[in-house]
Amino acid sequence: TIKAVGASDTLGTLIEGESLLNDGSAFVLWEAFFENVREPGSKSIGDIVVDIVRLSLGGVAMGVAFGLVAVLLLSLFYEFAEIEVSITVVVAFLGFWTAQAPSRLSGVICNVFSGLVISALGKPLVTPETRGPLKHFWEILAWIANTFVFFYAGVLIVAFAWTCGNAPLRSVDYAFILPWYLLLQILRTVLVFAIQPVFSSLITWRNAVVVSLSGLRGAVSLILALEVALAGIEPEIAAPVVVWTCIIVFMTLVINTLLIGPVI
């Protein structure tokens, strides 16, 4: 984790929060554009813009609503440790499903903002003796989920990448990997340093470098690549996307992680 290499709590929280918003934004953009990739021309630019607004703002509104309901329930069941933990679990999973399935909003954005509301308003309403175990419970749950995603998605994607979906990659396809990786790092660094003066009280130049390097591609990237592999898209499109994603995930996890320690 980022704290394992010596990052402060503030920096760790900043990176984790930014990572959550990045994941939510990635899901929103992916959902808005993916249908048009499967069925070219099925959506106009206006339809895509409307989808992005609906998914993001609708997800924010539903997340705030679920967060406020959780805060209300926590206030009613103070000092009931099992119920307090259960409330956070139910709100997380029910909120994601409600936003993603029947409401056709962004479940990830919903979870991000319900979590922010609970963190801001609900923490004093959780019994002090429960806060530590609750934090550890969610850390273990996140570790299990990440392990499962990396293993399951990793096996399927590596199998797909090995065969390239029966559409062998050309040498030029592999030549794109390093430019894509460098472009991602450059774009992230430029954006981080562009906003650094605005948040200079929280983000020093050294922290900005760490935040730039902490854009590790992982579970979300693999899940979306897996969806591309299984969606029936033309192999000539799906194969490069899956292979590029796998290798760039590996590069960020190795190269970026090794660089963060010395900077901190």
C-alpha positions as protocol buffer text, in pm:
chain_id: "A"
residue {
  index: 1
  type: THR
  ca { x: 0 y: 0 z: 0 }
}
residue {
  index: 2
  type: ILE
  ca { x: 98 y: 365 z: -29 }
}
residue {
  index: 3
  type: LYS
  ca { x: 144 y: 388 z: 350 }
}
residue {
  index: 4
  type: ALA
  ca { x: 386 y: 95 z: 343 }
}
residue {
  index: 5
  type: VAL
  ca { x: 641 y: 309 z: 160 }
}
residue {
  index: 6
  type: GLY
  ca { x: 623 y: 590 z: 415 }
}
residue {
  index: 7
  type: ALA
  ca { x: 343 y: 817 z: 289 }
}
residue {
  index: 8
  type: SER
  ca { x: 164 y: 1033 z: 544 }
}
residue {
  index: 9
  type: ASP
  ca { x: -200 y: 969 z: 634 }
}
residue {
  index: 10
  type: THR
  ca { x: -303 y: 1289 z: 454 }
}
residue {
  index: 11
  type: LEU
  ca { x: -122 y: 1191 z: 136 }
}
residue {
  index: 12
  type: GLY
  ca { x: -257 y: 836 z: 155 }
}
residue {
  index: 13
  type: THR
  ca { x: -615 y: 964 z: 195 }
}
residue {
  index: 14
  type: LEU
  ca { x: -564 y: 1209 z: -91 }
}
residue {
  index: 15
  type: ILE
  ca { x: -440 y: 936 z: -326 }
}
residue {
  index: 16
  type: GLU
  ca { x: -713 y: 690 z: -225 }
}
residue {
  index: 17
  type: GLY
  ca { x: -986 y: 952 z: -273 }
}
residue {
  index: 18
  type: GLU
  ca { x: -847 y: 1056 z: -610 }
}
residue {
  index: 19
  type: SER
  ca { x: -825 y: 692 z: -712 }
}
residue {
  index: 20
  type: LEU
  ca { x: -1192 y: 635 z: -626 }
}
residue {
  index: 21
  type: LEU
  ca { x: -1301 y: 935 z: -832 }
}
residue {
  index: 22
  type: ASN
  ca { x: -1079 y: 818 z: -1118 }
}
residue {
  index: 23
  type: ASP
  ca { x: -1238 y: 473 z: -1110 }
}
residue {
  index: 24
  type: GLY
  ca { x: -1585 y: 624 z: -1110 }
}
residue {
  index: 25
  type: SER
  ca { x: -1501 y: 857 z: -1398 }
}
residue {
  index: 26
  type: ALA
  ca { x: -1348 y: 570 z: -1595 }
}
residue {
  index: 27
  type: PHE
  ca { x: -1662 y: 360 z: -1553 }
}
residue {
  index: 28
  type: VAL
  ca { x: -1887 y: 649 z: -1660 }
}
residue {
  index: 29
  type: LEU
  ca { x: -1688 y: 724 z: -1976 }
}
residue {
  index: 30
  type: TRP
  ca { x: -1653 y: 354 z: -2058 }
}
residue {
  index: 31
  type: GLU
  ca { x: -2028 y: 291 z: -2024 }
}
residue {
  index: 32
  type: ALA
  ca { x: -2110 y: 597 z: -2233 }
}
residue {
  index: 33
  type: PHE
  ca { x: -1884 y: 496 z: -2524 }
}
residue {
  index: 34
  type: PHE
  ca { x: -1884 y: 115 z: -2510 }
}
residue {
  index: 35
  type: GLU
  ca { x: -2230 y: 61 z: -2657 }
}
residue {
  index: 36
  type: ASN
  ca { x: -2130 y: 269 z: -2958 }
}
residue {
  index: 37
  type: VAL
  ca { x: -1825 y: 45 z: -3006 }
}
residue {
  index: 38
  type: ARG
  ca { x: -2037 y: -271 z: -3003 }
}
residue {
  index: 39
  type: GLU
  ca { x: -2297 y: -117 z: -3235 }
}
residue {
  index: 40
  type: PRO
  ca { x: -2129 y: 160 z: -3434 }
}
residue {
  index: 41
  type: GLY
  ca { x: -2357 y: 456 z: -3496 }
}
residue {
  index: 42
  type: SER
  ca { x: -2612 y: 350 z: -3234 }
}
residue {
  index: 43
  type: LYS
  ca { x: -2557 y: 672 z: -3041 }
}
residue {
  index: 44
  type: SER
  ca { x: -2499 y: 1027 z: -3154 }
}
residue {
  index: 45
  type: ILE
  ca { x: -2258 y: 1265 z: -2983 }
}
residue {
  index: 46
  type: GLY
  ca { x: -2556 y: 1425 z: -2810 }
}
residue {
  index: 47
  type: ASP
  ca { x: -2671 y: 1087 z: -2676 }
}
residue {
  index: 48
  type: ILE
  ca { x: -2324 y: 1017 z: -2539 }
}
residue {
  index: 49
  type: VAL
  ca { x: -2310 y: 1356 z: -2366 }
}
residue {
  index: 50
  type: VAL
  ca { x: -2653 y: 1297 z: -2212 }
}
residue {
  index: 51
  type: ASP
  ca { x: -2542 y: 953 z: -2092 }
}
residue {
  index: 52
  type: ILE
  ca { x: -2230 y: 1095 z: -1929 }
}
residue {
  index: 53
  type: VAL
  ca { x: -2434 y: 1362 z: -1748 }
}
residue {
  index: 54
  type: ARG
  ca { x: -2702 y: 1112 z: -1643 }
}
residue {
  index: 55
  type: LEU
  ca { x: -2456 y: 850 z: -1522 }
}
residue {
  index: 56
  type: SER
  ca { x: -2236 y: 1092 z: -1327 }
}
residue {
  index: 57
  type: LEU
  ca { x: -2485 y: 1341 z: -1178 }
}
residue {
  index: 58
  type: GLY
  ca { x: -2745 y: 1069 z: -1122 }
}
residue {
  index: 59
  type: GLY
  ca { x: -2484 y: 857 z: -948 }
}
residue {
  index: 60
  type: VAL
  ca { x: -2386 y: 1152 z: -728 }
}
residue {
  index: 61
  type: ALA
  ca { x: -2749 y: 1220 z: -629 }
}
residue {
  index: 62
  type: MET
  ca { x: -2822 y: 855 z: -551 }
}
residue {
  index: 63
  type: GLY
  ca { x: -2496 y: 822 z: -358 }
}
residue {
  index: 64
  type: VAL
  ca { x: -2577 y: 1123 z: -142 }
}
residue {
  index: 65
  type: ALA
  ca { x: -2927 y: 982 z: -81 }
}
residue {
  index: 66
  type: PHE
  ca { x: -2794 y: 641 z: 26 }
}
residue {
  index: 67
  type: GLY
  ca { x: -2530 y: 811 z: 241 }
}
residue {
  index: 68
  type: LEU
  ca { x: -2791 y: 1020 z: 422 }
}
residue {
  index: 69
  type: VAL
  ca { x: -3007 y: 710 z: 482 }
}
residue {
  index: 70
  type: ALA
  ca { x: -2703 y: 533 z: 626 }
}
residue {
  index: 71
  type: VAL
  ca { x: -2630 y: 829 z: 853 }
}
residue {
  index: 72
  type: LEU
  ca { x: -2991 y: 826 z: 977 }
}
residue {
  index: 73
  type: LEU
  ca { x: -2978 y: 452 z: 1048 }
}
residue {
  index: 74
  type: LEU
  ca { x: -2644 y: 483 z: 1227 }
}
residue {
  index: 75
  type: SER
  ca { x: -2794 y: 750 z: 1453 }
}
residue {
  index: 76
  type: LEU
  ca { x: -3077 y: 511 z: 1544 }
}
residue {
  index: 77
  type: PHE
  ca { x: -2854 y: 210 z: 1621 }
}
residue {
  index: 78
  type: TYR
  ca { x: -2569 y: 367 z: 1817 }
}
residue {
  index: 79
  type: GLU
  ca { x: -2378 y: 112 z: 2029 }
}
residue {
  index: 80
  type: PHE
  ca { x: -2513 y: -184 z: 1828 }
}
residue {
  index: 81
  type: ALA
  ca { x: -2184 y: -292 z: 1669 }
}
residue {
  index: 82
  type: GLU
  ca { x: -2319 y: -570 z: 1447 }
}
residue {
  index: 83
  type: ILE
  ca { x: -2595 y: -349 z: 1309 }
}
residue {
  index: 84
  type: GLU
  ca { x: -2352 y: -60 z: 1247 }
}
residue {
  index: 85
  type: VAL
  ca { x: -2128 y: -284 z: 1038 }
}
residue {
  index: 86
  type: SER
  ca { x: -2428 y: -433 z: 859 }
}
residue {
  index: 87
  type: ILE
  ca { x: -2558 y: -87 z: 767 }
}
residue {
  index: 88
  type: THR
  ca { x: -2236 y: 1 z: 585 }
}
residue {
  index: 89
  type: VAL
  ca { x: -2240 y: -332 z: 398 }
}
residue {
  index: 90
  type: VAL
  ca { x: -2605 y: -306 z: 294 }
}
residue {
  index: 91
  type: VAL
  ca { x: -2570 y: 56 z: 183 }
}
residue {
  index: 92
  type: ALA
  ca { x: -2260 y: -24 z: -24 }
}
residue {
  index: 93
  type: PHE
  ca { x: -2399 y: -327 z: -209 }
}
residue {
  index: 94
  type: LEU
  ca { x: -2763 y: -216 z: -231 }
}
residue {
  index: 95
  type: GLY
  ca { x: -2659 y: 131 z: -343 }
}
residue {
  index: 96
  type: PHE
  ca { x: -2436 y: -6 z: -618 }
}
residue {
  index: 97
  type: TRP
  ca { x: -2702 y: -249 z: -744 }
}
residue {
  index: 98
  type: THR
  ca { x: -2983 y: 8 z: -733 }
}
residue {
  index: 99
  type: ALA
  ca { x: -2780 y: 265 z: -924 }
}
residue {
  index: 100
  type: GLN
  ca { x: -2630 y: 22 z: -1174 }
}
residue {
  index: 101
  type: ALA
  ca { x: -2923 y: -205 z: -1259 }
}
residue {
  index: 102
  type: PRO
  ca { x: -3274 y: -61 z: -1226 }
}
residue {
  index: 103
  type: SER
  ca { x: -3176 y: 307 z: -1231 }
}
residue {
  index: 104
  type: ARG
  ca { x: -2910 y: 275 z: -1506 }
}
residue {
  index: 105
  type: LEU
  ca { x: -2680 y: 520 z: -1329 }
}
residue {
  index: 106
  type: SER
  ca { x: -2318 y: 481 z: -1222 }
}
residue {
  index: 107
  type: GLY
  ca { x: -2295 y: 239 z: -932 }
}
residue {
  index: 108
  type: VAL
  ca { x: -1930 y: 329 z: -875 }
}
residue {
  index: 109
  type: ILE
  ca { x: -2004 y: 702 z: -850 }
}
residue {
  index: 110
  type: CYS
  ca { x: -2295 y: 619 z: -618 }
}
residue {
  index: 111
  type: ASN
  ca { x: -2067 y: 422 z: -385 }
}
residue {
  index: 112
  type: VAL
  ca { x: -1798 y: 692 z: -387 }
}
residue {
  index: 113
  type: PHE
  ca { x: -2038 y: 965 z: -278 }
}
residue {
  index: 114
  type: SER
  ca { x: -2232 y: 753 z: -30 }
}
residue {
  index: 115
  type: GLY
  ca { x: -1895 y: 671 z: 127 }
}
residue {
  index: 116
  type: LEU
  ca { x: -1799 y: 1039 z: 136 }
}
residue {
  index: 117
  type: VAL
  ca { x: -2127 y: 1129 z: 309 }
}
residue {
  index: 118
  type: ILE
  ca { x: -2089 y: 850 z: 565 }
}
residue {
  index: 119
  type: SER
  ca { x: -1727 y: 948 z: 628 }
}
residue {
  index: 120
  type: ALA
  ca { x: -1817 y: 1315 z: 675 }
}
residue {
  index: 121
  type: LEU
  ca { x: -2138 y: 1282 z: 876 }
}
residue {
  index: 122
  type: GLY
  ca { x: -2157 y: 926 z: 1002 }
}
residue {
  index: 123
  type: LYS
  ca { x: -1823 y: 873 z: 1173 }
}
residue {
  index: 124
  type: PRO
  ca { x: -1930 y: 1038 z: 1503 }
}
residue {
  index: 125
  type: LEU
  ca { x: -2241 y: 818 z: 1497 }
}
residue {
  index: 126
  type: VAL
  ca { x: -2039 y: 494 z: 1498 }
}
residue {
  index: 127
  type: THR
  ca { x: -1954 y: 359 z: 1842 }
}
residue {
  index: 128
  type: PRO
  ca { x: -1584 y: 437 z: 1913 }
}
residue {
  index: 129
  type: GLU
  ca { x: -1515 y: 72 z: 1997 }
}
residue {
  index: 130
  type: THR
  ca { x: -1659 y: -29 z: 1658 }
}
residue {
  index: 131
  type: ARG
  ca { x: -1458 y: 210 z: 1440 }
}
residue {
  index: 132
  type: GLY
  ca { x: -1135 y: 7 z: 1446 }
}
residue {
  index: 133
  type: PRO
  ca { x: -1297 y: -332 z: 1370 }
}
residue {
  index: 134
  type: LEU
  ca { x: -1517 y: -166 z: 1104 }
}
residue {
  index: 135
  type: LYS
  ca { x: -1211 y: -25 z: 930 }
}
residue {
  index: 136
  type: HIS
  ca { x: -1032 y: -361 z: 942 }
}
residue {
  index: 137
  type: PHE
  ca { x: -1345 y: -539 z: 816 }
}
residue {
  index: 138
  type: TRP
  ca { x: -1359 y: -320 z: 505 }
}
residue {
  index: 139
  type: GLU
  ca { x: -985 y: -350 z: 448 }
}
residue {
  index: 140
  type: ILE
  ca { x: -1013 y: -730 z: 452 }
}
residue {
  index: 141
  type: LEU
  ca { x: -1321 y: -720 z: 227 }
}
residue {
  index: 142
  type: ALA
  ca { x: -1139 y: -492 z: -20 }
}
residue {
  index: 143
  type: TRP
  ca { x: -834 y: -722 z: -16 }
}
residue {
  index: 144
  type: ILE
  ca { x: -1051 y: -1029 z: -85 }
}
residue {
  index: 145
  type: ALA
  ca { x: -1236 y: -852 z: -366 }
}
residue {
  index: 146
  type: ASN
  ca { x: -915 y: -726 z: -526 }
}
residue {
  index: 147
  type: THR
  ca { x: -754 y: -1070 z: -499 }
}
residue {
  index: 148
  type: PHE
  ca { x: -1055 y: -1235 z: -659 }
}
residue {
  index: 149
  type: VAL
  ca { x: -1073 y: -979 z: -940 }
}
residue {
  index: 150
  type: PHE
  ca { x: -700 y: -999 z: -1015 }
}
residue {
  index: 151
  type: PHE
  ca { x: -703 y: -1379 z: -1013 }
}
residue {
  index: 152
  type: TYR
  ca { x: -1026 y: -1435 z: -1206 }
}
residue {
  index: 153
  type: ALA
  ca { x: -987 y: -1153 z: -1455 }
}
residue {
  index: 154
  type: GLY
  ca { x: -614 y: -1217 z: -1482 }
}
residue {
  index: 155
  type: VAL
  ca { x: -656 y: -1584 z: -1577 }
}
residue {
  index: 156
  type: LEU
  ca { x: -923 y: -1511 z: -1837 }
}
residue {
  index: 157
  type: ILE
  ca { x: -746 y: -1211 z: -1984 }
}
residue {
  index: 158
  type: VAL
  ca { x: -409 y: -1384 z: -2001 }
}
residue {
  index: 159
  type: ALA
  ca { x: -577 y: -1677 z: -2177 }
}
residue {
  index: 160
  type: PHE
  ca { x: -738 y: -1435 z: -2422 }
}
residue {
  index: 161
  type: ALA
  ca { x: -418 y: -1238 z: -2465 }
}
residue {
  index: 162
  type: TRP
  ca { x: -222 y: -1560 z: -2529 }
}
residue {
  index: 163
  type: THR
  ca { x: -447 y: -1647 z: -2820 }
}
residue {
  index: 164
  type: CYS
  ca { x: -516 y: -1280 z: -2906 }
}
residue {
  index: 165
  type: GLY
  ca { x: -878 y: -1377 z: -2962 }
}
residue {
  index: 166
  type: ASN
  ca { x: -771 y: -1569 z: -3274 }
}
residue {
  index: 167
  type: ALA
  ca { x: -646 y: -1243 z: -3420 }
}
residue {
  index: 168
  type: PRO
  ca { x: -266 y: -1247 z: -3376 }
}
residue {
  index: 169
  type: LEU
  ca { x: -116 y: -907 z: -3307 }
}
residue {
  index: 170
  type: ARG
  ca { x: 126 y: -751 z: -3548 }
}
residue {
  index: 171
  type: SER
  ca { x: 462 y: -613 z: -3438 }
}
residue {
  index: 172
  type: VAL
  ca { x: 327 y: -260 z: -3479 }
}
residue {
  index: 173
  type: ASP
  ca { x: 57 y: -338 z: -3220 }
}
residue {
  index: 174
  type: TYR
  ca { x: 323 y: -418 z: -2962 }
}
residue {
  index: 175
  type: ALA
  ca { x: 511 y: -103 z: -3059 }
}
residue {
  index: 176
  type: PHE
  ca { x: 218 y: 103 z: -2931 }
}
residue {
  index: 177
  type: ILE
  ca { x: 249 y: -24 z: -2573 }
}
residue {
  index: 178
  type: LEU
  ca { x: 537 y: 198 z: -2457 }
}
residue {
  index: 179
  type: PRO
  ca { x: 394 y: 515 z: -2621 }
}
residue {
  index: 180
  type: TRP
  ca { x: 56 y: 446 z: -2457 }
}
residue {
  index: 181
  type: TYR
  ca { x: 220 y: 399 z: -2117 }
}
residue {
  index: 182
  type: LEU
  ca { x: 427 y: 717 z: -2151 }
}
residue {
  index: 183
  type: LEU
  ca { x: 126 y: 916 z: -2276 }
}
residue {
  index: 184
  type: LEU
  ca { x: -78 y: 809 z: -1972 }
}
residue {
  index: 185
  type: GLN
  ca { x: 201 y: 915 z: -1736 }
}
residue {
  index: 186
  type: ILE
  ca { x: 252 y: 1250 z: -1912 }
}
residue {
  index: 187
  type: LEU
  ca { x: -119 y: 1335 z: -1916 }
}
residue {
  index: 188
  type: ARG
  ca { x: -157 y: 1247 z: -1548 }
}
residue {
  index: 189
  type: THR
  ca { x: 153 y: 1446 z: -1449 }
}
residue {
  index: 190
  type: VAL
  ca { x: 42 y: 1752 z: -1647 }
}
residue {
  index: 191
  type: LEU
  ca { x: -306 y: 1746 z: -1492 }
}
residue {
  index: 192
  type: VAL
  ca { x: -175 y: 1697 z: -1137 }
}
residue {
  index: 193
  type: PHE
  ca { x: 75 y: 1981 z: -1162 }
}
residue {
  index: 194
  type: ALA
  ca { x: -188 y: 2202 z: -1330 }
}
residue {
  index: 195
  type: ILE
  ca { x: -410 y: 2184 z: -1021 }
}
residue {
  index: 196
  type: GLN
  ca { x: -126 y: 2177 z: -767 }
}
residue {
  index: 197
  type: PRO
  ca { x: -119 y: 2559 z: -721 }
}
residue {
  index: 198
  type: VAL
  ca { x: -491 y: 2553 z: -636 }
}
residue {
  index: 199
  type: PHE
  ca { x: -438 y: 2293 z: -362 }
}
residue {
  index: 200
  type: SER
  ca { x: -89 y: 2401 z: -260 }
}
residue {
  index: 201
  type: SER
  ca { x: -182 y: 2378 z: 109 }
}
residue {
  index: 202
  type: LEU
  ca { x: -247 y: 2004 z: 66 }
}
residue {
  index: 203
  type: ILE
  ca { x: -26 y: 1911 z: -228 }
}
residue {
  index: 204
  type: THR
  ca { x: 341 y: 2009 z: -218 }
}
residue {
  index: 205
  type: TRP
  ca { x: 550 y: 1960 z: -532 }
}
residue {
  index: 206
  type: ARG
  ca { x: 687 y: 1636 z: -382 }
}
residue {
  index: 207
  type: ASN
  ca { x: 335 y: 1511 z: -309 }
}
residue {
  index: 208
  type: ALA
  ca { x: 234 y: 1607 z: -662 }
}
residue {
  index: 209
  type: VAL
  ca { x: 509 y: 1382 z: -797 }
}
residue {
  index: 210
  type: VAL
  ca { x: 388 y: 1096 z: -576 }
}
residue {
  index: 211
  type: VAL
  ca { x: 27 y: 1148 z: -686 }
}
residue {
  index: 212
  type: SER
  ca { x: 140 y: 1151 z: -1048 }
}
residue {
  index: 213
  type: LEU
  ca { x: 323 y: 820 z: -1004 }
}
residue {
  index: 214
  type: SER
  ca { x: 41 y: 662 z: -802 }
}
residue {
  index: 215
  type: GLY
  ca { x: -188 y: 628 z: -1103 }
}
residue {
  index: 216
  type: LEU
  ca { x: -157 y: 250 z: -1091 }
}
residue {
  index: 217
  type: ARG
  ca { x: -376 y: 60 z: -1335 }
}
residue {
  index: 218
  type: GLY
  ca { x: -527 y: -243 z: -1164 }
}
residue {
  index: 219
  type: ALA
  ca { x: -860 y: -411 z: -1093 }
}
residue {
  index: 220
  type: VAL
  ca { x: -1082 y: -161 z: -1275 }
}
residue {
  index: 221
  type: SER
  ca { x: -869 y: -172 z: -1589 }
}
residue {
  index: 222
  type: LEU
  ca { x: -869 y: -552 z: -1589 }
}
residue {
  index: 223
  type: ILE
  ca { x: -1247 y: -569 z: -1537 }
}
residue {
  index: 224
  type: LEU
  ca { x: -1312 y: -335 z: -1829 }
}
residue {
  index: 225
  type: ALA
  ca { x: -1064 y: -521 z: -2047 }
}
residue {
  index: 226
  type: LEU
  ca { x: -1238 y: -847 z: -1956 }
}
residue {
  index: 227
  type: GLU
  ca { x: -1570 y: -696 z: -2066 }
}
residue {
  index: 228
  type: VAL
  ca { x: -1414 y: -601 z: -2399 }
}
residue {
  index: 229
  type: ALA
  ca { x: -1281 y: -955 z: -2441 }
}
residue {
  index: 230
  type: LEU
  ca { x: -1619 y: -1116 z: -2371 }
}
residue {
  index: 231
  type: ALA
  ca { x: -1846 y: -867 z: -2548 }
}
residue {
  index: 232
  type: GLY
  ca { x: -1818 y: -1015 z: -2894 }
}
residue {
  index: 233
  type: ILE
  ca { x: -1632 y: -720 z: -3040 }
}
residue {
  index: 234
  type: GLU
  ca { x: -1425 y: -780 z: -3352 }
}
residue {
  index: 235
  type: PRO
  ca { x: -1102 y: -960 z: -3251 }
}
residue {
  index: 236
  type: GLU
  ca { x: -898 y: -704 z: -3446 }
}
residue {
  index: 237
  type: ILE
  ca { x: -1019 y: -441 z: -3195 }
}
residue {
  index: 238
  type: ALA
  ca { x: -1053 y: -650 z: -2878 }
}
residue {
  index: 239
  type: ALA
  ca { x: -716 y: -826 z: -2896 }
}
residue {
  index: 240
  type: PRO
  ca { x: -496 y: -511 z: -2895 }
}
residue {
  index: 241
  type: VAL
  ca { x: -706 y: -350 z: -2620 }
}
residue {
  index: 242
  type: VAL
  ca { x: -677 y: -655 z: -2392 }
}
residue {
  index: 243
  type: VAL
  ca { x: -305 y: -707 z: -2452 }
}
residue {
  index: 244
  type: TRP
  ca { x: -225 y: -336 z: -2412 }
}
residue {
  index: 245
  type: THR
  ca { x: -425 y: -324 z: -2087 }
}
residue {
  index: 246
  type: CYS
  ca { x: -255 y: -630 z: -1937 }
}
residue {
  index: 247
  type: ILE
  ca { x: 96 y: -507 z: -2013 }
}
residue {
  index: 248
  type: ILE
  ca { x: 32 y: -145 z: -1907 }
}
residue {
  index: 249
  type: VAL
  ca { x: -121 y: -267 z: -1579 }
}
residue {
  index: 250
  type: PHE
  ca { x: 194 y: -471 z: -1520 }
}
residue {
  index: 251
  type: MET
  ca { x: 420 y: -176 z: -1611 }
}
residue {
  index: 252
  type: THR
  ca { x: 247 y: 68 z: -1375 }
}
residue {
  index: 253
  type: LEU
  ca { x: 247 y: -182 z: -1090 }
}
residue {
  index: 254
  type: VAL
  ca { x: 620 y: -247 z: -1131 }
}
residue {
  index: 255
  type: ILE
  ca { x: 775 y: 75 z: -1262 }
}
residue {
  index: 256
  type: ASN
  ca { x: 557 y: 331 z: -1080 }
}
residue {
  index: 257
  type: THR
  ca { x: 566 y: 141 z: -753 }
}
residue {
  index: 258
  type: LEU
  ca { x: 947 y: 126 z: -758 }
}
residue {
  index: 259
  type: LEU
  ca { x: 968 y: 501 z: -826 }
}
residue {
  index: 260
  type: ILE
  ca { x: 727 y: 612 z: -551 }
}
residue {
  index: 261
  type: GLY
  ca { x: 946 y: 493 z: -260 }
}
residue {
  index: 262
  type: PRO
  ca { x: 1254 y: 708 z: -340 }
}
residue {
  index: 263
  type: VAL
  ca { x: 1036 y: 1017 z: -402 }
}
residue {
  index: 264
  type: ILE
  ca { x: 864 y: 983 z: -64 }
}
